[in-house]
Structures are given as structure tokens and as C-alpha cells.
Coordinates of C-alpha atoms in Angstrom, one line a residue:
Chain A
X151 CA 19.3 15.8 32.9
X152 CA 21.7 12.7 30.9
X153 CA 18.2 10.6 31.1
X154 CA 16.9 14.0 28.6
X155 CA 20.1 13.9 26.2
X156 CA 19.9 10.3 26.1
X157 CA 17.0 11.3 24.8
X158 CA 17.2 13.9 22.4
X159 CA 20.4 11.9 21.2
X160 CA 17.8 8.4 20.4
X161 CA 15.4 10.8 18.9
X162 CA 17.8 12.7 16.4
X163 CA 18.7 9.7 15.4
X164 CA 15.6 8.1 14.5
X165 CA 15.2 10.9 12.9
X166 CA 18.1 11.6 10.7
X167 CA 17.5 7.7 9.7
X168 CA 14.2 8.3 8.4
X169 CA 15.5 11.6 7.2
X170 CA 17.3 9.6 4.7
X171 CA 14.3 7.0 3.5
X172 CA 12.7 10.5 3.2
X173 CA 15.5 11.6 0.9
X174 CA 15.4 8.3 -1.0
X175 CA 11.4 8.6 -1.6
X176 CA 12.0 12.7 -2.4
X177 CA 14.2 11.5 -5.6
X178 CA 11.3 8.8 -6.6
X179 CA 8.2 11.0 -6.0
X180 CA 9.5 14.9 -5.9
X181 CA 11.1 15.0 -8.7
X182 CA 10.6 11.7 -10.8
X183 CA 7.1 11.7 -10.3
X184 CA 7.5 8.1 -9.2
X185 CA 4.9 6.5 -6.7
X186 CA 6.4 4.0 -4.5
X187 CA 3.4 2.6 -3.0
X188 CA 6.3 -0.3 0.0
X189 CA 8.5 2.1 1.0
X190 CA 8.6 -0.1 4.3
X191 CA 9.7 -3.2 2.0
X192 CA 12.8 -1.7 0.3
X193 CA 13.5 -0.5 3.9
X194 CA 12.8 -3.5 5.4
X195 CA 14.9 -5.3 2.4
X196 CA 18.5 -2.6 3.6
X197 CA 17.6 -3.7 7.2
X198 CA 17.2 -7.5 6.9
X199 CA 20.1 -7.8 4.0
X200 CA 23.1 -5.7 6.8
X201 CA 21.7 -7.9 9.5
X202 CA 21.8 -11.0 7.6
X203 CA 25.8 -10.4 6.5
X204 CA 27.1 -8.8 9.5
X205 CA 25.2 -11.1 12.4
X206 CA 27.8 -13.3 14.3
X207 CA 27.2 -17.1 13.3
X208 CA 24.5 -18.9 14.3
X209 CA 23.8 -22.6 13.3
X210 CA 20.4 -22.5 13.3
X211 CA 20.2 -19.7 10.5
X212 CA 21.4 -19.5 6.6
X213 CA 23.0 -16.4 6.8
X214 CA 25.0 -14.7 9.7
X215 CA 28.3 -14.5 8.1
X216 CA 29.7 -11.8 10.7
X217 CA 31.5 -9.8 8.0
X218 CA 32.5 -6.0 8.9
X219 CA 29.7 -3.7 8.8
X220 CA 30.8 -1.3 6.0
X221 CA 30.0 -4.8 3.7
X222 CA 26.6 -4.8 5.4
X223 CA 25.8 -1.6 4.4
X224 CA 26.7 -1.8 1.0
X225 CA 25.0 -5.2 0.7
X226 CA 22.0 -4.1 2.3
X227 CA 22.0 -0.8 -0.7
X228 CA 22.8 -3.6 -3.0
X229 CA 20.0 -5.7 -2.0
X230 CA 17.6 -2.9 -1.6
X231 CA 18.7 -2.1 -5.7
X232 CA 17.9 -5.6 -7.1
X233 CA 14.3 -5.5 -5.6
X234 CA 13.6 -2.0 -7.1
X235 CA 15.4 -3.4 -10.6
X236 CA 13.2 -6.1 -10.8
X237 CA 9.9 -4.1 -10.3
X238 CA 11.6 -1.0 -12.0
X239 CA 12.2 -3.2 -15.1
X240 CA 8.2 -4.6 -15.8
X241 CA 6.4 -1.9 -14.4
X242 CA 8.4 1.8 -16.4
X243 CA 7.2 1.1 -19.6
X244 CA 3.8 1.2 -18.0
X245 CA 1.3 3.9 -16.7
X246 CA 2.3 5.1 -13.1
X247 CA -0.1 3.4 -11.0
X248 CA 1.4 0.1 -12.0
X249 CA 4.8 1.2 -10.4
X250 CA 2.0 1.8 -7.5
X251 CA 0.6 -1.4 -7.4
X252 CA 4.0 -3.6 -7.9
X253 CA 5.6 -1.9 -5.1
X254 CA 2.9 -2.5 -3.1
X255 CA 2.9 -6.2 -3.7
X256 CA 6.5 -6.0 -3.4
X257 CA 5.9 -4.5 0.4
X258 CA 3.5 -7.0 1.4
X259 CA 5.9 -9.9 0.0
X260 CA 9.2 -8.9 1.6
X261 CA 6.4 -8.5 5.2
X262 CA 5.7 -12.3 4.6
X263 CA 9.2 -13.4 3.8
X264 CA 10.7 -11.9 7.2
X265 CA 7.9 -13.3 9.0
X266 CA 7.8 -17.3 7.2
X267 CA 11.5 -17.6 6.2
X268 CA 12.4 -18.8 9.7
X269 CA 15.7 -20.0 8.5
X270 CA 16.9 -16.6 7.0
X271 CA 15.0 -14.0 8.8
X272 CA 14.5 -15.3 12.4
X273 CA 11.1 -15.2 11.3
X274 CA 8.7 -14.0 14.0
X275 CA 11.3 -13.7 16.4
X276 CA 13.8 -11.7 14.2
X277 CA 17.7 -11.7 15.1
X278 CA 19.4 -10.2 18.1
X279 CA 23.2 -9.1 19.1
X280 CA 24.1 -7.6 15.7
X281 CA 27.5 -5.5 15.9
X282 CA 26.8 -2.4 16.3
X283 CA 29.5 -0.5 14.4
X284 CA 32.6 0.5 16.5
X285 CA 30.9 -0.4 19.3
X286 CA 33.8 -2.5 20.9
X287 CA 36.0 1.0 20.9
X288 CA 33.7 2.5 23.5
X289 CA 33.3 2.2 27.3
X290 CA 29.9 4.4 28.5
X291 CA 27.2 3.5 26.9
X292 CA 26.1 7.5 26.2
X293 CA 29.1 8.2 24.7
X294 CA 28.8 5.5 21.9
X295 CA 25.4 6.8 21.2
X296 CA 26.8 9.9 20.9
X297 CA 29.2 8.8 18.1
X298 CA 26.3 6.8 16.4
X299 CA 24.3 9.8 16.4
X300 CA 27.4 11.9 14.3
X301 CA 27.7 8.4 11.7
X302 CA 24.0 8.5 11.3
X303 CA 24.5 12.6 10.4
X304 CA 27.7 12.1 8.7
X305 CA 25.6 9.6 6.7
X306 CA 23.0 11.8 5.8
X307 CA 24.9 14.7 5.2
X308 CA 26.9 12.8 2.1
X309 CA 23.7 12.0 0.9
X310 CA 22.0 15.5 1.0
X311 CA 24.8 16.9 -0.7
X312 CA 25.3 14.1 -2.9
X313 CA 21.5 14.1 -3.8
X314 CA 21.4 18.2 -4.2
X315 CA 24.8 17.4 -6.5
X316 CA 23.1 14.9 -8.9
X317 CA 20.2 16.7 -9.0
X318 CA 21.3 20.5 -10.2
X319 CA 23.6 17.9 -12.6
X320 CA 21.9 17.7 -16.7
X321 CA 20.8 14.1 -15.1
X322 CA 18.9 15.5 -12.7
X323 CA 17.1 18.4 -14.5
X324 CA 16.2 15.3 -17.5
X325 CA 14.1 14.0 -14.4
X326 CA 12.3 16.9 -13.7
X327 CA 11.7 17.2 -17.6
X328 CA 10.6 13.9 -18.1
X329 CA 7.5 14.4 -14.9
X330 CA 6.4 17.9 -16.0
X331 CA 6.4 16.7 -20.1
X332 CA 7.5 13.1 -20.4
X333 CA 6.3 13.9 -24.3
X334 CA 8.7 16.6 -24.5
X335 CA 11.3 15.1 -22.9
X336 CA 11.5 11.9 -25.2
X337 CA 10.7 14.4 -28.1
X338 CA 14.3 15.9 -26.9
X339 CA 16.0 12.2 -27.2
X340 CA 15.7 11.5 -23.6
X341 CA 14.8 7.7 -22.9
X342 CA 12.3 8.2 -20.1
X343 CA 12.2 4.6 -19.3
X344 CA 15.8 4.5 -18.6
X345 CA 15.6 7.9 -16.3
X346 CA 12.7 6.8 -14.9
X347 CA 14.3 3.1 -13.6
X348 CA 17.5 4.5 -12.7
X349 CA 15.9 7.7 -10.3
X350 CA 13.7 4.5 -8.9
X351 CA 16.6 2.1 -8.1
X352 CA 18.7 4.7 -6.8
X353 CA 16.0 6.6 -4.4
X354 CA 15.4 2.9 -3.4
X355 CA 18.8 1.9 -2.5
X356 CA 19.6 5.0 -0.5
X357 CA 16.7 3.9 1.5
X358 CA 17.7 0.3 1.9
X359 CA 20.5 2.3 3.5
X360 CA 18.4 4.0 5.8
X361 CA 16.8 0.2 6.3
X362 CA 20.7 -0.8 7.2
X363 CA 21.0 2.3 9.3
X364 CA 18.1 2.0 11.7
X365 CA 18.9 -2.3 12.3
X366 CA 22.8 -1.0 13.1
X367 CA 20.9 1.5 15.2
X368 CA 19.2 -0.5 17.1
X369 CA 21.4 -4.0 17.4
X370 CA 18.6 -5.9 16.2
X371 CA 16.2 -7.0 13.7
X372 CA 12.0 -7.9 13.7
X373 CA 9.3 -7.7 11.1
X374 CA 7.6 -5.5 13.5
X375 CA 10.3 -2.7 13.1
X376 CA 8.7 -3.1 9.0
X377 CA 5.0 -2.4 9.7
X378 CA 3.2 -0.2 6.6
X379 CA 2.6 2.4 9.0
X380 CA 6.5 3.3 7.8
X381 CA 5.8 3.6 4.3
X382 CA 2.9 6.2 5.6
X383 CA 5.2 7.7 7.9
X384 CA 7.8 8.5 5.7
X385 CA 5.4 9.6 2.9
X386 CA 3.9 11.8 5.6
X387 CA 7.2 13.2 5.8
X388 CA 7.9 14.3 2.6
X389 CA 4.3 15.7 2.0
X390 CA 4.2 17.9 4.8
X391 CA 8.2 18.8 4.7
X392 CA 7.5 19.8 0.6
X393 CA 8.3 17.1 -2.3
X394 CA 10.8 18.3 -4.5
X395 CA 13.1 19.7 -1.7
X396 CA 15.8 17.4 -0.2
X397 CA 15.5 20.1 2.8
X398 CA 11.9 20.0 3.2
X399 CA 12.9 15.9 3.2
X400 CA 14.5 16.3 6.3
X401 CA 12.5 19.2 8.0
X402 CA 9.5 16.8 7.4
X403 CA 11.1 14.3 9.1
X404 CA 11.7 15.9 12.3
X405 CA 8.0 17.4 12.4
X406 CA 6.2 14.3 11.7
X407 CA 8.3 12.1 13.9
X408 CA 8.0 14.6 16.6
X409 CA 4.6 14.7 16.3
X410 CA 3.9 10.4 15.8
X411 CA 6.2 9.8 18.7
X412 CA 4.3 13.1 20.6
X413 CA 1.2 11.7 20.0
X414 CA 2.8 8.3 21.5
X415 CA 4.1 9.4 24.5
X416 CA 0.4 11.4 25.3
X417 CA -1.9 8.5 24.5
X418 CA 0.4 6.2 26.5
X419 CA -0.1 8.5 29.4
X420 CA -4.1 9.4 28.8
X421 CA -5.4 6.1 27.0
X422 CA -5.8 3.6 29.9
X423 CA -3.8 0.2 29.0
X424 CA -7.3 -2.0 27.5
X425 CA -7.4 0.5 24.6
X426 CA -3.9 1.1 23.9
X427 CA -4.9 -0.6 20.2
X428 CA -7.5 2.5 19.6
X429 CA -5.0 4.6 21.3
X430 CA -2.4 3.5 18.4
X431 CA -5.3 3.4 16.0
X432 CA -5.9 7.5 16.6
X433 CA -2.3 7.6 15.8
X434 CA -2.7 6.4 12.6
X435 CA -5.5 8.4 12.0
X436 CA -4.0 11.4 12.8
X437 CA -0.7 10.6 10.1
X438 CA -3.7 9.6 7.7
X439 CA -5.5 13.0 8.2
X440 CA -2.2 14.9 7.5
X441 CA -1.3 13.3 4.8
X442 CA -4.9 14.2 3.0
X443 CA -5.4 17.1 4.3
X444 CA -1.4 18.5 3.1
X445 CA -1.9 17.0 -0.1
X446 CA -5.7 18.9 -0.9
X447 CA -4.8 22.1 0.8
X448 CA -1.0 22.7 0.9
X449 CA 0.1 20.5 -1.6
X450 CA 3.8 22.3 -1.7
X451 CA 4.3 21.5 2.1
X452 CA 5.7 23.8 4.0
X453 CA 9.1 24.2 2.3
X454 CA 7.9 23.6 -1.6
X455 CA 10.1 22.9 -4.2
X456 CA 12.2 25.9 -5.3
X457 CA 13.1 26.6 -9.5
X458 CA 16.7 25.5 -9.7
X459 CA 18.6 27.4 -12.6
X460 CA 22.1 25.7 -14.2
X461 CA 25.1 27.2 -12.7
X462 CA 26.0 27.6 -16.3
X463 CA 22.6 30.0 -17.5
X464 CA 23.3 32.4 -14.6
Chain B
X217 CA -7.2 -32.3 -2.3
X218 CA -6.4 -30.3 -5.8
X219 CA -10.4 -30.7 -5.9
X220 CA -11.2 -29.3 -2.8
X221 CA -8.3 -26.6 -3.1
X222 CA -10.2 -25.7 -6.5
X223 CA -13.8 -24.9 -5.0
X224 CA -12.2 -23.0 -2.2
X225 CA -10.4 -21.1 -4.5
X226 CA -13.3 -20.3 -6.4
X227 CA -15.1 -19.3 -3.7
X228 CA -12.9 -16.7 -2.6
X229 CA -12.2 -16.3 -6.7
X230 CA -15.8 -14.9 -6.3
X231 CA -14.7 -12.4 -4.1
X232 CA -11.8 -10.9 -5.2
X233 CA -13.7 -10.9 -8.3
X234 CA -16.4 -8.5 -7.3
X235 CA -13.8 -6.6 -5.7
X236 CA -12.2 -7.1 -9.0
X237 CA -15.3 -5.2 -10.5
X238 CA -15.2 -2.3 -9.1
X239 CA -11.9 -0.9 -9.3
X240 CA -12.1 -1.6 -12.9
X241 CA -14.5 0.9 -12.6
X242 CA -12.5 3.4 -10.7
X243 CA -9.1 2.7 -13.3
X244 CA -11.3 3.5 -15.6
X245 CA -13.6 6.0 -15.1
X246 CA -11.8 7.9 -11.8
X247 CA -9.3 7.1 -13.8
X248 CA -7.0 6.3 -10.9
X249 CA -6.0 2.8 -9.0
X250 CA -8.2 3.1 -5.5
X251 CA -6.1 2.2 -3.0
X252 CA -8.6 2.4 -0.5
X253 CA -10.8 -0.1 -2.1
X254 CA -10.2 -2.6 0.2
X255 CA -10.9 -0.2 2.9
X256 CA -14.3 0.0 1.3
X257 CA -15.0 -3.6 1.7
X258 CA -14.2 -3.6 5.4
X259 CA -16.1 -0.7 5.9
X260 CA -19.0 -2.5 4.3
X261 CA -19.0 -5.5 6.7
X262 CA -18.8 -3.8 9.6
X263 CA -21.6 -1.6 7.9
X264 CA -23.5 -5.3 7.7
X265 CA -22.5 -6.1 11.0
X266 CA -23.9 -2.8 12.7
X267 CA -27.0 -3.9 11.4
X268 CA -27.1 -7.8 12.1
X269 CA -26.1 -6.8 15.6
X270 CA -28.8 -4.2 15.7
X271 CA -31.6 -6.1 14.3
X272 CA -29.9 -9.5 14.8
X273 CA -29.2 -12.5 12.3
X274 CA -33.0 -13.5 12.2
X275 CA -33.6 -17.4 12.0
X276 CA -31.4 -18.9 9.9
X277 CA -33.5 -20.6 7.0
X278 CA -31.8 -23.7 6.3
X279 CA -29.4 -24.9 5.1
X280 CA -27.4 -21.0 5.5
X281 CA -26.4 -20.1 8.6
X282 CA -28.5 -16.2 8.1
X283 CA -31.8 -15.1 8.0
X284 CA -34.0 -12.4 5.5
X285 CA -32.3 -9.8 7.7
X286 CA -29.0 -10.7 6.4
X287 CA -30.3 -10.2 2.8
X288 CA -31.2 -6.5 4.2
X289 CA -27.5 -6.4 6.1
X290 CA -25.8 -7.1 2.3
X291 CA -28.2 -3.8 0.9
X292 CA -27.4 -1.5 3.8
X293 CA -23.7 -2.3 3.5
X294 CA -24.3 -1.4 0.4
X295 CA -26.3 1.6 0.2
X296 CA -24.0 2.6 3.1
X297 CA -20.6 1.6 1.2
X298 CA -21.8 3.7 -2.1
X299 CA -22.0 6.7 -0.4
X300 CA -19.2 7.0 1.9
X301 CA -17.4 6.0 -1.3
X302 CA -18.8 9.3 -2.3
X303 CA -18.4 11.3 0.5
X304 CA -14.9 10.6 0.3
X305 CA -15.3 11.7 -3.4
X306 CA -16.9 15.1 -2.3
X307 CA -14.3 15.9 0.6
X308 CA -10.7 14.6 -1.1
X309 CA -10.9 13.5 -4.7
X310 CA -12.9 16.0 -5.9
X311 CA -10.9 18.9 -4.4
X312 CA -8.4 17.4 -6.3
X313 CA -9.9 16.7 -9.7
X314 CA -10.5 20.4 -9.1
X315 CA -7.1 21.9 -9.3
X316 CA -6.1 19.3 -12.1
X317 CA -3.8 17.4 -9.7
X318 CA -1.4 14.9 -11.0
X319 CA -2.8 11.6 -11.4
X320 CA -0.6 9.3 -8.6
X321 CA -1.4 12.5 -6.2
X322 CA -5.0 11.0 -6.2
X323 CA -3.8 7.2 -5.5
X324 CA -1.2 9.0 -2.9
X325 CA -4.6 10.4 -1.2
X326 CA -6.4 6.7 -1.4
X327 CA -3.5 6.0 0.6
X328 CA -4.6 8.3 3.3
X329 CA -8.7 8.1 2.8
X330 CA -7.4 4.2 3.7
X331 CA -5.5 4.4 6.5
X332 CA -7.7 7.1 8.0
X333 CA -10.7 4.3 7.4
X334 CA -9.7 1.3 8.6
X335 CA -8.4 2.7 11.8
X336 CA -11.6 4.4 12.5
X337 CA -13.0 1.0 12.2
X338 CA -10.6 -0.3 14.4
X339 CA -11.3 3.0 16.2
X340 CA -14.5 2.2 16.8
X341 CA -15.5 -1.7 16.9
X342 CA -11.7 -2.4 18.0
X343 CA -9.2 -5.6 17.2
X344 CA -11.4 -8.5 17.8
X345 CA -12.6 -10.8 15.0
X346 CA -16.7 -10.8 14.3
X347 CA -19.1 -13.4 13.2
X348 CA -22.9 -12.3 11.5
X349 CA -24.3 -15.6 12.8
X350 CA -23.0 -18.3 15.0
X351 CA -24.9 -21.2 13.7
X352 CA -23.2 -23.9 12.8
X353 CA -23.6 -25.2 9.2
X354 CA -23.4 -28.4 7.5
X355 CA -21.0 -29.2 4.5
X356 CA -21.7 -30.7 1.5
X357 CA -19.8 -33.0 -0.1
X358 CA -20.5 -31.7 -4.0
X359 CA -18.6 -34.0 -5.3
X360 CA -16.2 -36.8 -4.1
X361 CA -14.0 -35.1 -1.8
X362 CA -15.1 -31.8 -2.0
X363 CA -16.8 -30.1 0.7
X364 CA -18.6 -26.5 0.4
X365 CA -20.6 -24.6 2.9
X366 CA -24.1 -23.9 1.4
X367 CA -23.5 -19.7 2.6
X368 CA -20.2 -20.4 0.0
X369 CA -22.5 -21.4 -2.7
X370 CA -24.8 -18.6 -1.8
X371 CA -22.2 -16.1 -2.2
X372 CA -20.6 -17.5 -5.1
X373 CA -24.3 -17.4 -7.2
X374 CA -25.2 -13.7 -5.9
X375 CA -21.5 -12.4 -6.8
X376 CA -22.3 -13.9 -10.3
X377 CA -25.9 -12.3 -10.8
X378 CA -24.1 -9.1 -9.6
X379 CA -21.5 -8.9 -12.0
X380 CA -24.0 -10.1 -14.6
X381 CA -26.8 -7.3 -13.5
X382 CA -23.7 -4.7 -13.5
X383 CA -23.0 -5.6 -17.3
X384 CA -26.6 -5.2 -18.8
X385 CA -26.7 -2.2 -16.6
X386 CA -23.4 -1.1 -19.1
X387 CA -24.4 -2.1 -22.1
X388 CA -27.9 -1.5 -22.3
X389 CA -28.8 1.5 -20.6
X390 CA -28.4 5.2 -20.6
X391 CA -26.2 5.6 -17.8
X392 CA -24.4 2.5 -18.7
X393 CA -23.3 4.5 -22.2
X394 CA -22.7 7.5 -20.5
X395 CA -20.4 5.6 -18.4
X396 CA -18.2 4.3 -21.0
X397 CA -18.3 7.4 -23.4
X398 CA -16.8 9.0 -19.6
X399 CA -14.1 5.8 -20.1
X400 CA -13.3 6.6 -23.6
X401 CA -12.7 10.1 -22.9
X402 CA -14.2 12.6 -20.1
X403 CA -13.7 15.4 -22.6
X404 CA -15.7 14.3 -25.1
X405 CA -18.1 12.9 -22.7
X406 CA -18.8 16.6 -21.0
X407 CA -19.3 18.0 -24.6
X408 CA -21.2 15.5 -25.2
X409 CA -23.6 17.1 -22.8
X410 CA -23.4 13.8 -20.3
X411 CA -23.2 15.5 -16.5
X412 CA -19.6 14.2 -15.5
X413 CA -19.4 14.9 -11.9
X414 CA -23.0 13.1 -11.6
X415 CA -21.1 9.8 -13.9
X416 CA -17.9 9.9 -11.1
X417 CA -20.6 10.1 -8.1
X418 CA -22.8 7.5 -10.2
X419 CA -19.3 5.1 -10.4
X420 CA -17.7 6.0 -7.0
X421 CA -21.2 4.8 -5.3
X422 CA -21.0 1.7 -7.9
X423 CA -17.7 1.2 -6.9
X424 CA -18.0 1.8 -3.2
X425 CA -21.6 -0.5 -3.1
X426 CA -19.9 -3.6 -4.5
X427 CA -16.7 -3.6 -2.2
X428 CA -19.3 -3.1 0.3
X429 CA -21.2 -6.1 -0.9
X430 CA -18.5 -8.2 -1.4
X431 CA -17.2 -7.0 2.2
X432 CA -20.3 -8.6 3.6
X433 CA -20.0 -12.2 1.6
X434 CA -16.1 -11.9 3.3
X435 CA -17.3 -11.6 6.2
X436 CA -20.5 -14.1 6.0
X437 CA -17.7 -16.6 4.9
X438 CA -14.4 -15.6 6.3
X439 CA -14.8 -13.3 9.7
X440 CA -15.3 -9.9 10.3
X441 CA -12.2 -8.1 11.2
X442 CA -10.5 -4.1 10.0
X443 CA -7.9 -5.4 8.1
X444 CA -9.6 -8.0 5.9
X445 CA -10.1 -5.8 3.4
X446 CA -6.7 -4.2 3.3
X447 CA -5.4 -7.4 3.0
X448 CA -7.2 -8.5 0.1
X449 CA -6.5 -5.4 -1.6
X450 CA -2.8 -7.2 -3.6
X451 CA -5.4 -9.7 -4.4
X452 CA -8.4 -7.2 -6.0
X453 CA -5.4 -5.1 -7.8
X454 CA -4.1 -8.2 -9.6
X455 CA -7.1 -9.3 -10.7
X456 CA -8.0 -6.2 -12.0
X457 CA -4.3 -5.9 -13.9
X458 CA -4.7 -9.8 -15.0
X459 CA -8.1 -9.2 -16.4
X460 CA -7.0 -6.5 -18.5
X461 CA -8.1 -3.1 -16.9
X462 CA -11.1 -2.0 -18.4
X463 CA -12.5 -5.7 -18.6
X464 CA -15.3 -6.2 -17.2
X465 CA -15.3 -10.3 -17.9
X466 CA -11.4 -9.9 -17.4
X467 CA -12.1 -8.6 -13.8
X468 CA -14.0 -12.0 -13.1
X469 CA -11.2 -14.2 -14.4
X470 CA -8.8 -12.3 -13.5
X471 CA -10.5 -12.4 -9.5
X472 CA -11.0 -16.4 -10.2
X473 CA -7.6 -17.2 -11.4
X474 CA -6.1 -15.2 -8.2
X475 CA -8.3 -16.9 -5.9
X476 CA -7.3 -20.1 -7.5
X477 CA -3.9 -19.6 -7.4
X478 CA -3.9 -18.9 -3.5
X479 CA -6.1 -21.6 -3.0
X480 CA -3.8 -24.4 -5.1
X481 CA -0.3 -22.8 -3.6
X482 CA -1.4 -24.1 -0.2
X483 CA -0.1 -27.6 -1.7
X484 CA 2.6 -26.4 -2.7
X485 CA 4.7 -24.3 -0.6
X486 CA 3.6 -23.1 3.0
X487 CA 0.6 -20.9 3.8
X488 CA 2.1 -18.5 4.7
X489 CA 3.0 -18.0 1.6
X490 CA -0.2 -17.7 0.1
X491 CA -0.6 -13.9 0.4
X492 CA 2.1 -13.5 -1.8
X493 CA 0.8 -15.5 -4.6
X494 CA -0.8 -12.3 -6.5
X495 CA 2.3 -10.6 -6.2
X496 CA 4.0 -13.4 -8.4
X497 CA 1.1 -13.6 -10.5
X498 CA 1.4 -9.7 -11.1
X499 CA 4.9 -9.7 -11.9
X500 CA 4.4 -12.6 -14.5
X501 CA 1.5 -10.8 -16.4
X502 CA 3.9 -7.5 -16.3
X503 CA 6.9 -8.9 -17.4
X504 CA 5.0 -11.0 -20.2
X505 CA 1.9 -9.3 -20.9
X506 CA 1.0 -6.4 -19.3
X507 CA -2.0 -5.7 -21.4
X508 CA -4.0 -8.5 -19.2
X509 CA -5.2 -11.4 -20.6
X510 CA -8.3 -9.3 -22.3
X511 CA -6.8 -6.3 -22.3
X512 CA -6.3 -4.7 -25.3
X513 CA -2.7 -2.6 -25.8
X514 CA -4.3 1.2 -24.7
X515 CA -4.8 -0.1 -21.4
X516 CA -1.5 -0.6 -20.1

């Protein structure tokens, strides 16, 4: 019973963390039509920034400042925002494909840095014993995990309600206007580039926050937690749930992570150990097919975008 | 040292250039950056592998590591890669076009297709490395201190020949003119009686075939493995942008520059960062000259 309960808490925590990343992507893709091909890059920047800022001092590593958790979280968001600014400024004035290519490049480069810059990131070994927030106040592991889940849920709720509010504001309406008809939006005096850049950076900041939550949740960081497949998983969540709808983003996170974990358990039980690589390939094929089939057959997702009218008009 | 790095850069650059020419075609005629292009390379490499396994690589023709069967395998791979690209268009991109989907949705779909292709290959062939031939080659010293394999020279020559053939096709044949018209304006091309769907399928076939050939070249000079094409994708995309989208010779120059940057960088920075060089070049070109070296302003 305890086993099932602690697994459920673990599962729900991961769903919420990925859900936060999915909300960030939704701001970029769902509301603004910006294609981020390197979601995992921003997720990794957030995770690593938290680790570098909060991990206890280690003479072998450059970072590990042992700072408080909240500083780590804020630092993670700033780090992800800065990386987004670097590619955003270069690409907002160009065709949408360029942002896709540049973000893809960022993710590749960040993966190389996490693997190779031993002194900062710990290389392929990663970094361990990253302090988990408020862990010292708890005696039982289960109690702490439940608390951490609550903390993650609060952060998720904050992000969700903040986004809902922001997207119903004039700023949010401009984003949609740019997505639908950029020329018209510019003709009405809106600086499309500036708005796109803001939405991209804000979305990346949220994805960075999700990465930081993930690392504080598992207590260590390693390049193998930030593989390109994460980008596909988060996309699939958004497309399945319904891009342009924040509830859809969260629902998609639940469904896709459920399918992913479920198929993983099934494959590990059914497929012989010698063929585990092929088993993982089947999982990836399923994610890819899910993405393509949804895009072709049901582009709105399960709960698609809803028309939003300003509350002043009603 | 620097001489060897430059030689290696030109040789890998030729393969990247071949990939970049294919992607330029999709940027121009299909009008989106095909992120599945890298995996079409891989598919071609494995197609050729299947052929050489079935027919054996043949008796090597000195000084190369392969026999005539490998040349047949390149042709088989090209057809295989081209048909695979057309099939994907019929199943995925065609329906999306019909719906009038947002262009970035195509890119999104191409990522999904890439993931499926890459993992299908992994599923069928497993994660191990493969080689077309186990024959050892003796490197030739073309300049003092610069060693290259005969296979690499063969690849360089054939890659340049292919680009030249494609250029002649675009410039002198009716199909080439139709394709260039499509690149200018699909609507206008349609009004002028060009069968746009046929042209799109043809563009896919050529793009896929070029990618497949580049894949076999990569397999011949390096090795065949499931991530080979995906790992080259960033370099290929960078080459296409660096050259200026839409410019054929720009794509070739871009490919050579990316190859050179990767190989010369090893002299300065740790080899682990070699794969990040395309990104640095990409950022540089996007900040300084987003239309690319040979592109016009409208391209960007």
C-alpha cells in the first residue's frame, strides 16, 4: 500500500514538473506560434543552474556555491531567460524556421557542455547530493515526498494562474493577434518582434523553472536526464492535450507521461534484457507517431483552444 | 597539423554540402526546414548496407575499399531514400498541406517523422556500428604531412559531380525551370500549368535521394550507425543558412565552411566541442548576415 502511495506521489510530481515545462512551451507555441525545437536545452539550463548554485562546496568543481534553494530557483530562471535572449534576439526578425533551427542548435550545444565541461557540470557523472528544499524538517521519506509534491503543486498552480491572467490581458491578446496575422498586428502599431521576443523568453524562463524543480526533486543532475527525447515528450504533451489551452497542456502531461511510463513498465516486463535498446526504440516510435498522427488528424488536441473575449466587452 | 585539418574539413564538408543542397531544395520548394533530413541520410546509409549485406561489398577495386557492388548500393540507396521521402509526403505532409496547415506545423511534423524513422532503424538494425567493407585502405600522402584515404577522394569527387548535375538540371531542363518557378511562387506556377503536387513529390524524391547518397558516403568514410544523420543535421542546416537559403553554390560553400570549422576547431578547443561549431557559426551568421553569404535579403 505504502509502495503504491509513494509511487503515485512520485508519478504525480513528475507529471506536474513536466506540466510546468509544457505550460512554458504553450506560451511559445500555443499562444504565440513560436517553434522551440530545443525545449530540453532550456530545461537542462534550469536544472544545471540550480545544481551549480545550491550544491554544497566541492573542491573539484567551479560552481557549487551552497546557496539557498530559492536563490537556485531564481538563478535557474534567469539563466534560462538569458540563453533564450541570446537566440531570440538573433532570430525574432527572421522567418520562423530560423528560431526552430537556432533552438535546436542551443539544445545540441548545451548537451555538449553538460557532457564536456567537467569543472562546471561534473561531466558525464553529473553532480550528486543537491540539497532538496526543506528536507531537514522531515523525518519520514514518505512525508517529505508528500510535502515536496505539495510544493511542486503550489508552484504549478502559481504558474498556471499567472499565465491564465497574463494571456487574458491586453498583452496576451497581442500575442494571439501576431500569431493569427502578423501584418495586421503591426499595422495596428504593435511591435511584433518585441512581443515575440518577450513571449519566447518568458516561456523559456518557465521551462527553466521546470528543469530546476526536476533537479531539486531527484536530488542529482546528470546529462542523461536531459536527452533530446525530453523535447519530444513535452511537445507530445502539448499537442495531445491541446495547444493554446493551459488546461490542455497539463492534461497532456498527465496522459503522455502515463503512456510513457506505462509502456516503459510493459516493455521492461515483456522484452528480454538483451533487447532493451529496441524496447526503448518502440517507446520513441510511439511518441513520434502520437505527435504526427495528432498533427494530421486532430490538430486541436483533446481540449483545444477556446475563444477568449475580454472581460470588459461582455 | 593545420593542413590535415583542412583536408579533413573539406572531405566532411563535401558530405555536409550534399545534405545542405537537399535541405535547400526543401526550404525553397516545400517551404519548410525539414528536420527529418538527417534521418533520411541514415535511412540511405542503411539501405546501402542492406544491399551490400545481401550482395556482399564485392572484391575491392584497388585502391578503394569497395567493389562495383557498392556503386550499385549507392544507386539503390538513392532510390530507396527518394521513395521513402515521397511516401512520408503522401502520408504526412500532403494532408497537412491540404488542410492549409501553418508552415511551422510542417516542421513540427518533420521532427516527429524523424523520431519515428530513427527509431525504426534502431529497432530493425540495433544500436551497433556497421561498415560496408572491412578492407583496410592505405592512406595516400597528397601533400607533405596530409594523408587522405582513396575512398574520401572518391566521395569528394562524386559529391561535387552530383551537385553540378543538379545545377545543370535546374538551369537547363523544363523540370528545372518548373522547380524554380515553384520556388518563386507556387500559386503562379500552378496558374502557368505546372502540376504543383507532382513537382512537390519530385522535389521530395530528389531531396531524399541526395540525402541517401550523402548517407552512404558518410557510412563509407566514417561508419554506419543509427544517430549518424541526426548528429549531422545541425551542420547541414547551418550550411544551408550560411550559404544563403536558395543558393545552390551557397549551400556547397556553407557545407565546406562547416566542415572546415569543425575540423580546424579541434586544434584550438577540446574535441568534445567539435559538434558545437555549427551552432557558433549559425549564431554568427544570424547576428551578422542573416541572409547568408550568397543569399538575397528576401530569403531571410
